[in-house]
Amino acid sequence: MRSAILPLMFIVQRERGYLDPPGVSYLARRLRLRITDIWEVATFYSMIHIKPIGKYHIQVCKTLSCKLLGSDKITQMCAEKLGIKAGETTADERFSLSEVECLGSCGTAPMFQINFDYHENLTPEKVGEILDSLD
Ligand code: FES
């Protein structure tokens, strides 16, 4: 049953926008696990959202390759342009900004992920263009 936790979390998240407490209770009941078993997994993985996120979730990689090649500047630029800090969502719920561990694209650092799309070899110019292109 435990092997089904992550795929089912994704389904609940897709349906409800994030993994909310009723969703956690539902999964615990269906999988015959404790609620804390579900929360342990949910709080470990950055791709599981335990609070509402914006339409566009910008996840800036902050691990070594990206850090050495300027991820701090990328995060700062996103924060300034969106008017939020990492870990926050804009008031209109369009954008959420997060800093995350390695996304497995170290050879094309610095990079960020917006929803399911990777954007690599980022420069300040590219970041501005990408953010401006989001409707
Ligand atoms: S260090 Fe950024 S993708 Fe791996």
CSV table of C-alpha atoms and ligand atoms in Angstrom, one decimal:
chain,number,residue,atom,x,y,z
A,1,MET,CA,0.0,0.0,0.0
A,2,ARG,CA,2.8,2.4,0.8
A,3,SER,CA,4.1,2.3,-2.8
A,4,ALA,CA,0.8,3.9,-3.9
A,5,ILE,CA,1.2,6.9,-1.7
A,6,LEU,CA,3.0,9.2,-4.1
A,7,PRO,CA,1.0,8.4,-7.2
A,8,LEU,CA,-2.2,8.9,-5.2
A,9,MET,CA,-1.0,12.2,-3.8
A,10,PHE,CA,-0.4,13.4,-7.3
A,11,ILE,CA,-4.0,12.5,-8.2
A,12,VAL,CA,-5.4,14.3,-5.1
A,13,GLN,CA,-3.2,17.3,-5.8
A,14,ARG,CA,-4.2,17.4,-9.5
A,15,GLU,CA,-7.9,17.3,-8.5
A,16,ARG,CA,-7.8,19.7,-5.5
A,17,GLY,CA,-5.0,22.0,-6.4
A,18,TYR,CA,-2.9,20.9,-3.4
A,19,LEU,CA,-2.8,18.1,-0.8
A,20,ASP,CA,-5.2,19.5,1.7
A,21,PRO,CA,-6.0,18.0,5.1
A,22,PRO,CA,-9.2,16.3,3.9
A,23,GLY,CA,-7.2,14.8,1.0
A,24,VAL,CA,-4.6,13.5,3.5
A,25,SER,CA,-7.4,12.0,5.6
A,26,TYR,CA,-8.9,10.4,2.5
A,27,LEU,CA,-5.6,8.8,1.5
A,28,ALA,CA,-4.9,7.5,5.0
A,29,ARG,CA,-8.4,5.9,5.0
A,30,ARG,CA,-8.0,4.4,1.6
A,31,LEU,CA,-4.5,3.1,2.1
A,32,ARG,CA,-5.2,2.0,5.7
A,33,LEU,CA,-2.3,4.1,7.0
A,34,ARG,CA,-2.0,6.6,9.7
A,35,ILE,CA,-2.5,10.3,8.8
A,36,THR,CA,1.1,10.9,10.0
A,37,ASP,CA,2.3,8.4,7.5
A,38,ILE,CA,0.8,10.5,4.7
A,39,TRP,CA,2.1,13.8,6.1
A,40,GLU,CA,5.6,12.3,6.4
A,41,VAL,CA,5.7,11.7,2.7
A,42,ALA,CA,3.9,14.9,1.7
A,43,THR,CA,6.3,17.1,3.6
A,44,PHE,CA,9.4,15.3,2.3
A,45,TYR,CA,8.9,15.9,-1.5
A,46,SER,CA,9.0,19.4,-2.9
A,47,MET,CA,6.6,18.4,-5.7
A,48,ILE,CA,3.8,17.7,-3.2
A,49,HIS,CA,2.1,21.0,-2.2
A,50,ILE,CA,0.6,21.2,1.2
A,51,LYS,CA,-0.8,24.7,0.7
A,52,PRO,CA,-2.3,26.3,-2.3
A,53,ILE,CA,0.1,27.4,-5.1
A,54,GLY,CA,-0.2,29.8,-8.0
A,55,LYS,CA,-1.2,29.0,-11.5
A,56,TYR,CA,2.6,29.1,-12.3
A,57,HIS,CA,4.9,27.5,-9.9
A,58,ILE,CA,8.4,28.7,-10.4
A,59,GLN,CA,11.0,26.4,-8.8
A,60,VAL,CA,14.5,27.7,-8.9
A,61,CYS,CA,17.2,25.0,-8.4
A,62,LYS,CA,19.5,26.1,-5.6
A,63,THR,CA,21.9,23.2,-5.6
A,64,LEU,CA,25.7,23.3,-6.4
A,65,SER,CA,25.9,23.7,-10.2
A,66,CYS,CA,23.0,26.2,-10.3
A,67,LYS,CA,24.3,28.0,-7.2
A,68,LEU,CA,27.8,28.4,-8.7
A,69,LEU,CA,26.3,29.7,-11.9
A,70,GLY,CA,24.0,32.3,-10.4
A,71,SER,CA,20.8,30.8,-9.1
A,72,ASP,CA,20.7,33.4,-6.3
A,73,LYS,CA,20.5,36.1,-8.9
A,74,ILE,CA,17.7,34.1,-10.7
A,75,THR,CA,15.7,33.8,-7.5
A,76,GLN,CA,16.3,37.5,-6.7
A,77,MET,CA,15.2,38.6,-10.2
A,78,CYS,CA,12.0,36.5,-10.0
A,79,ALA,CA,11.3,37.8,-6.5
A,80,GLU,CA,11.7,41.4,-7.6
A,81,LYS,CA,9.6,41.0,-10.8
A,82,LEU,CA,6.8,39.2,-9.0
A,83,GLY,CA,6.9,41.1,-5.7
A,84,ILE,CA,7.2,38.0,-3.6
A,85,LYS,CA,9.9,36.1,-1.7
A,86,ALA,CA,10.7,32.4,-2.2
A,87,GLY,CA,8.0,30.4,-0.5
A,88,GLU,CA,5.3,32.9,-1.3
A,89,THR,CA,2.4,33.2,-3.8
A,90,THR,CA,1.3,36.5,-5.4
A,91,ALA,CA,-1.9,38.0,-4.1
A,92,ASP,CA,-3.6,37.2,-7.4
A,93,GLU,CA,-2.6,33.5,-7.1
A,94,ARG,CA,-0.9,33.5,-10.5
A,95,PHE,CA,2.7,32.9,-9.3
A,96,SER,CA,4.4,30.9,-6.6
A,97,LEU,CA,8.2,31.0,-6.1
A,98,SER,CA,10.2,28.3,-4.5
A,99,GLU,CA,13.8,27.3,-4.2
A,100,VAL,CA,14.3,23.6,-4.5
A,101,GLU,CA,17.1,21.0,-4.5
A,102,CYS,CA,18.7,19.6,-7.7
A,103,LEU,CA,16.2,19.1,-10.5
A,104,GLY,CA,18.6,16.8,-12.5
A,105,SER,CA,19.6,19.4,-15.1
A,106,CYS,CA,23.0,20.3,-13.7
A,107,GLY,CA,24.7,20.4,-17.1
A,108,THR,CA,22.4,23.2,-18.2
A,109,ALA,CA,22.6,25.3,-15.0
A,110,PRO,CA,21.3,27.7,-13.9
A,111,MET,CA,17.8,26.5,-14.4
A,112,PHE,CA,14.3,26.6,-13.1
A,113,GLN,CA,11.1,24.6,-13.6
A,114,ILE,CA,7.7,26.3,-14.2
A,115,ASN,CA,5.0,23.7,-13.7
A,116,PHE,CA,6.2,20.8,-15.7
A,117,ASP,CA,8.6,22.7,-18.1
A,118,TYR,CA,12.3,23.1,-17.6
A,119,HIS,CA,14.0,26.4,-18.6
A,120,GLU,CA,17.8,26.0,-18.7
A,121,ASN,CA,21.0,28.0,-19.2
A,122,LEU,CA,19.1,30.9,-17.7
A,123,THR,CA,20.3,34.5,-18.0
A,124,PRO,CA,18.7,37.6,-16.6
A,125,GLU,CA,17.4,38.4,-20.1
A,126,LYS,CA,15.9,35.0,-20.5
A,127,VAL,CA,14.3,35.0,-17.1
A,128,GLY,CA,12.6,38.3,-17.9
A,129,GLU,CA,11.4,37.0,-21.3
A,130,ILE,CA,10.0,33.8,-19.8
A,131,LEU,CA,8.1,35.5,-17.0
A,132,ASP,CA,6.7,38.1,-19.4
A,133,SER,CA,5.5,35.3,-21.7
A,134,LEU,CA,3.3,33.8,-19.0
A,135,ASP,CA,-0.3,34.9,-19.4
B,1,FES,S1,22.3,21.6,-9.6
B,1,FES,FE1,20.6,22.6,-10.5
B,1,FES,S2,19.7,21.1,-11.7
B,1,FES,FE2,21.3,20.0,-10.6
